[in-house]
Amino acid sequence: MRYFDYLTPEQEQDLFLQLPSEFSNRDDKETLAYAVGAALYMPAIRPRIADDVVSGKIKGLVSLVIDLEDAVADSQVDFAERNLYETLDKLHRFVIEGFIESSALPLIFVRVRSAEQMRRLLSLLEERLYLVTGFAFPKFSPVIGEAYFRLLEEYNGSAGPNAPTLYGMPILETAEVIYRESRSSALLDIQALLKRYSPYVLNVRIGATDFSSIFGLRRNPDMTIYDIGVIRDCVTDIINVFGRQEDGFVISGPVWEYFRSDRVLKPQLRMTPFQEAMGKDGLKLRMSYLDRSVDGLIREVAYDKENGIIGKTIIHPTHLQPVQAMYVVTHEEYSDAASIIANSQGDYGVMKSQYANKMNEIKPHLNWSNRIMNRSKIFGVLHEKHNFTSLLADLEPAGALV
């Protein structure tokens, strides 16, 4: 599995200085933490998940979360669990019958409702668990989180030497985290827990929809989550606690829920990046994204990146390609990072960039450079003449999930 594997060899050669690397759920934790990227959520009650995955129906699908929690009604839980089993069993049969290599499957996660449900699933899925990269833990708190990660630790300790590690992705979305009076202690308690179980923590995810619900809020498509003050302040504190380089946690951004809407404010996508990459065709492409109200999503991902967030929760397949394209490393980013790392042995303190438009300070920018290199391995590096819009050209939007 790798990003943008649907491109032709000619397109890859034209677009990429360095192609995205291949990976599977047997790779190391640092690789997988970045590789989760744009994770598409699907309700566990959907009957054709396995067929859609193997057929390649969803262009750009690299990581998948099968949801047993909010996307499933209480009355449907038993059916959803059975369907999850049947989905993984079908994928297992596809693998053993040679229709697909397990390494070609997307990273698969299961969002569970409780530790009790997770314990049942570990027993139910048994030999099919090699297809699963991990579990997403909703409404995460220190008490609930302890139960989840203890199960993970027990499972990984008892699994055979050839079994891939199962990881956990805590979702921060509770009142204790968003309420100002309890936030600091809640985040620090969660941080202490995740440090104890750090070998099994793949992502720290932000559940901004649940945060907004607590206050009766919902951003409109002209805004980003960073325009809602109470959510922005909480996201800032989450980044402050979990985004420190020495801890090694990767933070994933909240969902963008719109795929069609009426516009109130001016469009947020500048014409220049599209025009520079593709001329008149670029302007047509820009309008197609404005018509589908994806400009707000692209703007929010730009804010995510500036705040050190890698990846995003996705609830509609048309969002996969814009988010993935935004995380590809530009030639300018790569050249700056490579220069800083190459000169980090003490001979220089500051250097003019290759693009001659900024100063690169070696020590202050070294952590940033390492993050860029991690991103480049997973998402690739573009040639100098290209930007993210080049990856969106001539690509039909992925179909809706029904």
XYZ file of N, CA and C in Angstrom, residues 63-207:
435
model
N -6.253 4.361 4.545
C -6.583 3.934 5.909
C -8.083 4.046 6.124
N -8.606 3.077 6.864
C -10.046 2.888 6.995
C -10.385 2.622 8.454
N -11.398 3.311 8.963
C -11.892 3.070 10.317
C -13.307 2.523 10.216
N -13.499 1.291 10.643
C -14.831 0.681 10.659
C -15.460 1.027 12.002
N -16.561 1.774 11.954
C -17.103 2.433 13.142
C -18.248 1.639 13.757
N -18.037 1.245 15.010
C -19.085 0.585 15.792
C -19.730 1.531 16.796
N -19.284 2.797 16.818
C -19.771 3.694 17.866
C -20.862 4.636 17.338
N -20.559 5.912 17.151
C -21.598 6.893 16.836
C -22.347 6.601 15.538
N -21.697 5.931 14.585
C -22.342 5.655 13.300
C -23.301 4.478 13.350
N -23.396 3.826 14.507
C -24.251 2.647 14.639
C -25.277 2.892 15.750
N -26.543 2.723 15.430
C -27.595 2.876 16.437
C -27.479 1.783 17.489
N -27.948 2.079 18.693
C -27.869 1.097 19.783
C -28.534 -0.221 19.401
N -29.611 -0.134 18.644
C -30.350 -1.348 18.264
C -29.628 -2.170 17.199
N -28.565 -1.606 16.600
C -27.870 -2.289 15.504
C -26.515 -2.865 15.910
N -26.164 -2.781 17.174
C -24.813 -3.160 17.592
C -24.514 -4.624 17.288
N -25.434 -5.532 17.609
C -25.198 -6.952 17.355
C -24.975 -7.206 15.861
N -25.819 -6.594 15.036
C -25.660 -6.752 13.588
C -24.328 -6.177 13.122
N -23.951 -5.015 13.658
C -22.697 -4.376 13.257
C -21.495 -5.248 13.605
N -21.511 -5.869 14.781
C -20.411 -6.755 15.165
C -20.334 -7.966 14.246
N -21.480 -8.530 13.897
C -21.479 -9.668 12.973
C -20.967 -9.247 11.601
N -21.385 -8.062 11.167
C -20.954 -7.585 9.853
C -19.459 -7.285 9.838
N -18.930 -6.766 10.951
C -17.489 -6.555 11.057
C -16.755 -7.879 10.894
N -17.235 -8.904 11.602
C -16.606 -10.224 11.479
C -16.664 -10.715 10.030
N -17.818 -10.599 9.408
C -17.971 -11.085 8.038
C -17.090 -10.291 7.070
N -16.942 -8.986 7.309
C -16.077 -8.157 6.470
C -14.634 -8.631 6.547
N -14.129 -8.813 7.766
C -12.744 -9.246 7.926
C -12.555 -10.688 7.469
N -13.568 -11.514 7.667
C -13.482 -12.894 7.198
C -13.407 -12.935 5.672
N -14.173 -12.074 5.017
C -14.140 -12.036 3.554
C -12.786 -11.547 3.059
N -12.239 -10.512 3.709
C -10.905 -10.040 3.343
C -9.865 -11.134 3.573
N -10.013 -11.865 4.668
C -9.104 -12.980 4.966
C -9.154 -14.019 3.856
N -10.355 -14.339 3.384
C -10.483 -15.322 2.313
C -9.904 -14.795 1.001
N -10.103 -13.494 0.728
C -9.488 -12.892 -0.461
C -7.968 -13.054 -0.416
N -7.391 -12.891 0.778
C -5.935 -12.990 0.926
C -5.474 -14.431 0.735
N -6.099 -15.368 1.439
C -5.607 -16.750 1.378
C -5.883 -17.392 0.019
N -6.873 -16.879 -0.713
C -7.161 -17.401 -2.054
C -6.361 -16.680 -3.140
N -5.542 -15.701 -2.730
C -4.619 -15.064 -3.662
C -5.195 -13.928 -4.484
N -6.402 -13.446 -4.146
C -6.974 -12.322 -4.887
C -6.266 -11.005 -4.575
N -5.679 -10.910 -3.382
C -4.985 -9.690 -2.983
C -3.961 -10.040 -1.911
N -2.851 -9.312 -1.915
C -1.860 -9.469 -0.852
C -2.315 -8.659 0.360
N -2.068 -9.195 1.542
C -2.457 -8.447 2.745
C -1.745 -7.103 2.815
N -0.529 -7.015 2.263
C 0.222 -5.758 2.282
C -0.388 -4.707 1.364
N -1.272 -5.126 0.460
C -1.930 -4.183 -0.446
C -3.236 -3.642 0.126
N -3.648 -4.144 1.288
C -4.874 -3.652 1.923
C -4.603 -2.337 2.652
N -5.610 -1.482 2.777
C -5.429 -0.267 3.576
C -5.224 -0.622 5.045
N -4.693 0.331 5.800
C -4.622 0.173 7.246
C -6.053 0.166 7.774
N -6.428 -0.864 8.513
C -7.804 -1.024 8.985
C -7.841 -0.864 10.498
N -8.739 0.007 10.953
C -8.955 0.233 12.384
C -10.424 -0.020 12.703
N -10.684 -0.323 13.956
C -12.056 -0.518 14.420
C -12.312 0.463 15.562
N -13.338 1.303 15.406
C -13.716 2.175 16.519
C -14.746 1.442 17.366
N -14.382 1.205 18.615
C -15.222 0.413 19.511
C -16.018 1.322 20.445
N -16.996 0.736 21.117
C -17.844 1.462 22.056
C -17.325 1.388 23.482
N -16.670 0.288 23.830
C -16.265 0.063 25.212
C -15.150 -0.966 25.250
N -14.484 -1.046 26.418
C -13.453 -2.060 26.594
C -14.070 -3.455 26.564
N -15.286 -3.588 27.068
C -15.959 -4.886 27.049
C -16.189 -5.348 25.609
N -16.618 -4.428 24.759
C -16.819 -4.791 23.355
C -15.480 -5.151 22.703
N -14.449 -4.394 23.005
C -13.140 -4.693 22.438
C -12.656 -6.077 22.850
N -12.880 -6.444 24.115
C -12.472 -7.775 24.576
C -13.208 -8.867 23.777
N -14.504 -8.663 23.541
C -15.279 -9.627 22.752
C -14.724 -9.750 21.336
N -14.393 -8.589 20.747
C -13.921 -8.591 19.372
C -12.554 -9.266 19.246
N -11.679 -9.058 20.223
C -10.377 -9.721 20.185
C -10.543 -11.229 20.160
N -11.524 -11.712 20.899
C -11.799 -13.149 20.918
C -12.510 -13.600 19.646
N -13.468 -12.786 19.180
C -14.268 -13.154 18.012
C -13.431 -13.188 16.734
N -12.562 -12.192 16.558
C -11.853 -12.046 15.288
C -10.651 -12.970 15.164
N -10.054 -13.315 16.262
C -8.979 -14.308 16.340
C -7.976 -14.166 15.198
N -7.919 -15.189 14.305
C -6.868 -15.226 13.291
C -7.030 -14.145 12.224
N -8.136 -13.440 12.232
C -8.335 -12.361 11.259
C -7.740 -11.037 11.746
N -7.259 -11.013 12.968
C -6.715 -9.772 13.530
C -5.448 -9.303 12.832
N -4.789 -10.177 12.061
C -3.592 -9.737 11.337
C -3.935 -8.682 10.283
N -5.224 -8.599 9.924
C -5.671 -7.590 8.963
C -5.912 -6.237 9.616
N -5.965 -6.200 10.930
C -6.327 -4.987 11.673
C -5.055 -4.306 12.198
N -4.963 -2.998 11.979
C -3.820 -2.232 12.488
C -4.057 -1.777 13.920
N -5.309 -1.551 14.287
C -5.560 -1.121 15.653
C -7.006 -0.738 15.889
N -7.225 -0.111 17.044
C -8.556 0.292 17.476
C -8.563 1.791 17.775
N -9.694 2.438 17.484
C -9.908 3.832 17.874
C -10.769 3.845 19.124
N -10.335 4.644 20.112
C -10.984 4.652 21.423
C -11.732 5.972 21.627
N -13.063 5.980 21.485
C -13.830 7.221 21.625
C -13.994 7.626 23.090
N -14.398 8.902 23.280
C -14.699 9.423 24.627
C -13.560 9.085 25.607
N -12.337 9.286 25.154
C -11.172 8.796 25.894
C -10.964 9.574 27.184
N -10.710 8.844 28.246
C -10.390 9.414 29.550
C -9.352 8.517 30.202
N -8.686 8.975 31.276
C -7.669 8.112 31.913
C -8.236 6.778 32.396
N -9.440 6.781 32.970
C -10.007 5.529 33.490
C -10.361 4.585 32.351
N -11.120 5.089 31.380
C -11.499 4.261 30.235
C -10.256 3.857 29.459
N -9.322 4.791 29.305
C -8.112 4.526 28.535
C -7.248 3.447 29.139
N -7.188 3.399 30.454
C -6.418 2.352 31.125
C -6.941 0.974 30.741
N -8.252 0.809 30.725
C -8.846 -0.479 30.370
C -8.536 -0.847 28.920
N -8.644 0.132 28.008
C -8.353 -0.126 26.605
C -6.903 -0.570 26.417
N -5.974 0.208 26.948
C -4.570 -0.071 26.682
C -4.065 -1.297 27.435
N -4.689 -1.631 28.556
C -4.323 -2.876 29.227
C -4.686 -4.069 28.337
N -5.851 -4.001 27.691
C -6.230 -5.061 26.757
C -5.241 -5.162 25.601
N -4.839 -4.011 25.060
C -3.862 -4.020 23.971
C -2.546 -4.635 24.421
N -2.094 -4.242 25.585
C -0.832 -4.752 26.104
C -0.912 -6.270 26.297
N -2.020 -6.741 26.858
C -2.196 -8.182 27.064
C -2.211 -8.925 25.728
N -2.954 -8.383 24.763
C -3.025 -9.052 23.462
C -1.649 -9.101 22.801
N -0.965 -7.951 22.724
C 0.326 -7.910 22.044
C 1.362 -8.772 22.754
N 1.243 -8.883 24.072
C 2.171 -9.725 24.811
C 1.961 -11.204 24.552
N 0.733 -11.594 24.223
C 0.429 -13.006 24.009
C 0.420 -13.405 22.537
N 0.413 -12.420 21.631
C 0.392 -12.729 20.196
C 1.723 -13.355 19.784
N 1.692 -14.134 18.754
C 2.898 -14.794 18.279
C 3.908 -13.814 17.710
N 5.152 -14.250 17.517
C 6.211 -13.350 17.044
C 5.975 -12.810 15.638
N 5.153 -13.494 14.851
C 4.889 -13.037 13.482
C 3.640 -12.172 13.363
N 2.940 -11.968 14.470
C 1.717 -11.154 14.433
C 2.079 -9.676 14.439
N 1.429 -8.858 13.601
C 1.677 -7.423 13.661
C 1.167 -6.843 14.967
N 1.797 -5.767 15.425
C 1.363 -5.094 16.644
C -0.009 -4.456 16.428
N -0.875 -4.577 17.429
C -2.148 -3.859 17.427
C -1.960 -2.555 18.184
N -2.418 -1.445 17.603
C -2.234 -0.124 18.189
C -3.561 0.481 18.635
N -3.471 1.517 19.456
C -4.638 2.263 19.887
C -4.557 3.716 19.437
N -5.718 4.287 19.112
C -5.806 5.702 18.752
C -6.853 6.358 19.649
N -6.439 6.977 20.744
C -7.398 7.653 21.623
C -8.003 8.869 20.938
N -9.308 9.052 21.132
C -10.009 10.218 20.585
C -10.382 11.132 21.745
N -9.828 12.335 21.760
C -10.106 13.307 22.821
C -11.342 14.098 22.421
N -12.439 13.927 23.187
C -13.702 14.556 22.791
C -14.677 14.711 23.956
N -14.215 14.568 25.193
C -15.125 14.606 26.341
C -15.196 15.988 26.967
N -16.226 16.168 27.823
C -16.407 17.443 28.523
C -15.208 17.769 29.405
N -14.602 16.763 30.043
C -13.463 17.013 30.923
C -12.297 17.640 30.169
N -12.170 17.331 28.895
C -11.082 17.887 28.093
C -11.420 19.290 27.594
N -12.663 19.538 27.240
C -13.024 20.850 26.686
C -13.315 21.880 27.767
N -13.833 21.458 28.931
C -14.138 22.427 29.984
C -12.849 23.020 30.536
N -12.850 24.328 30.638
C -11.620 25.022 31.013
C -11.116 24.617 32.395
N -12.028 24.435 33.361
C -11.614 24.182 34.739
C -11.006 22.789 34.939
N -11.306 21.856 34.028
C -10.782 20.499 34.187
C -9.782 20.114 33.108
N -9.587 20.976 32.114
C -8.805 20.592 30.936
C -7.358 20.250 31.264
N -6.681 21.093 32.011
C -5.256 20.859 32.262
C -5.013 19.531 32.959
N -5.774 19.278 34.018
C -5.562 18.022 34.751
C -5.945 16.821 33.898
N -7.030 16.947 33.102
C -7.443 15.829 32.247
C -6.382 15.522 31.194
N -5.864 16.561 30.550
C -4.852 16.344 29.513
C -3.563 15.780 30.093
N -3.160 16.268 31.247
C -1.924 15.766 31.858
C -2.083 14.325 32.325
N -3.265 13.978 32.826
C -3.511 12.586 33.216
C -3.493 11.670 31.993
N -4.100 12.132 30.894
C -4.085 11.342 29.661
C -2.663 11.235 29.125
N -1.921 12.327 29.180
C -0.529 12.289 28.726
C 0.283 11.254 29.510
N 0.115 11.239 30.830
C 0.849 10.276 31.660
C 0.482 8.841 31.280
N -0.813 8.605 31.032
C -1.255 7.271 30.640
C -0.652 6.863 29.303
N -0.696 7.770 28.322
C -0.192 7.439 26.993
C 1.322 7.235 27.001
N 2.032 7.951 27.850
C 3.473 7.714 27.960
C 3.761 6.314 28.498
N 2.925 5.854 29.437
C 3.109 4.502 29.982
C 2.906 3.441 28.912
N 1.958 3.703 28.023
C 1.637 2.724 26.985
C 2.131 3.188 25.609
N 3.165 3.996 25.560
C 3.596 4.628 24.310
C 3.900 3.651 23.177
N 4.389 2.409 23.431
C 4.625 1.510 22.295
C 3.368 1.169 21.508
N 2.193 1.412 22.109
C 0.940 1.019 21.462
C 0.071 2.224 21.067
N 0.581 3.442 21.251
C -0.182 4.648 20.908
C 0.217 5.093 19.513
N -0.714 5.011 18.562
C -0.383 5.342 17.178
C -0.701 6.793 16.844
N -1.852 7.261 17.239
C -2.315 8.633 16.968
C -3.040 9.150 18.186
N -3.018 10.463 18.376
C -3.937 11.132 19.290
C -4.904 11.909 18.403
N -6.181 11.559 18.464
C -7.164 12.136 17.552
C -8.067 13.131 18.283
N -8.515 14.147 17.556
C -9.335 15.214 18.126
C -10.765 15.066 17.630
N -11.706 14.922 18.566
C -13.119 14.770 18.210
C -13.866 16.090 18.340
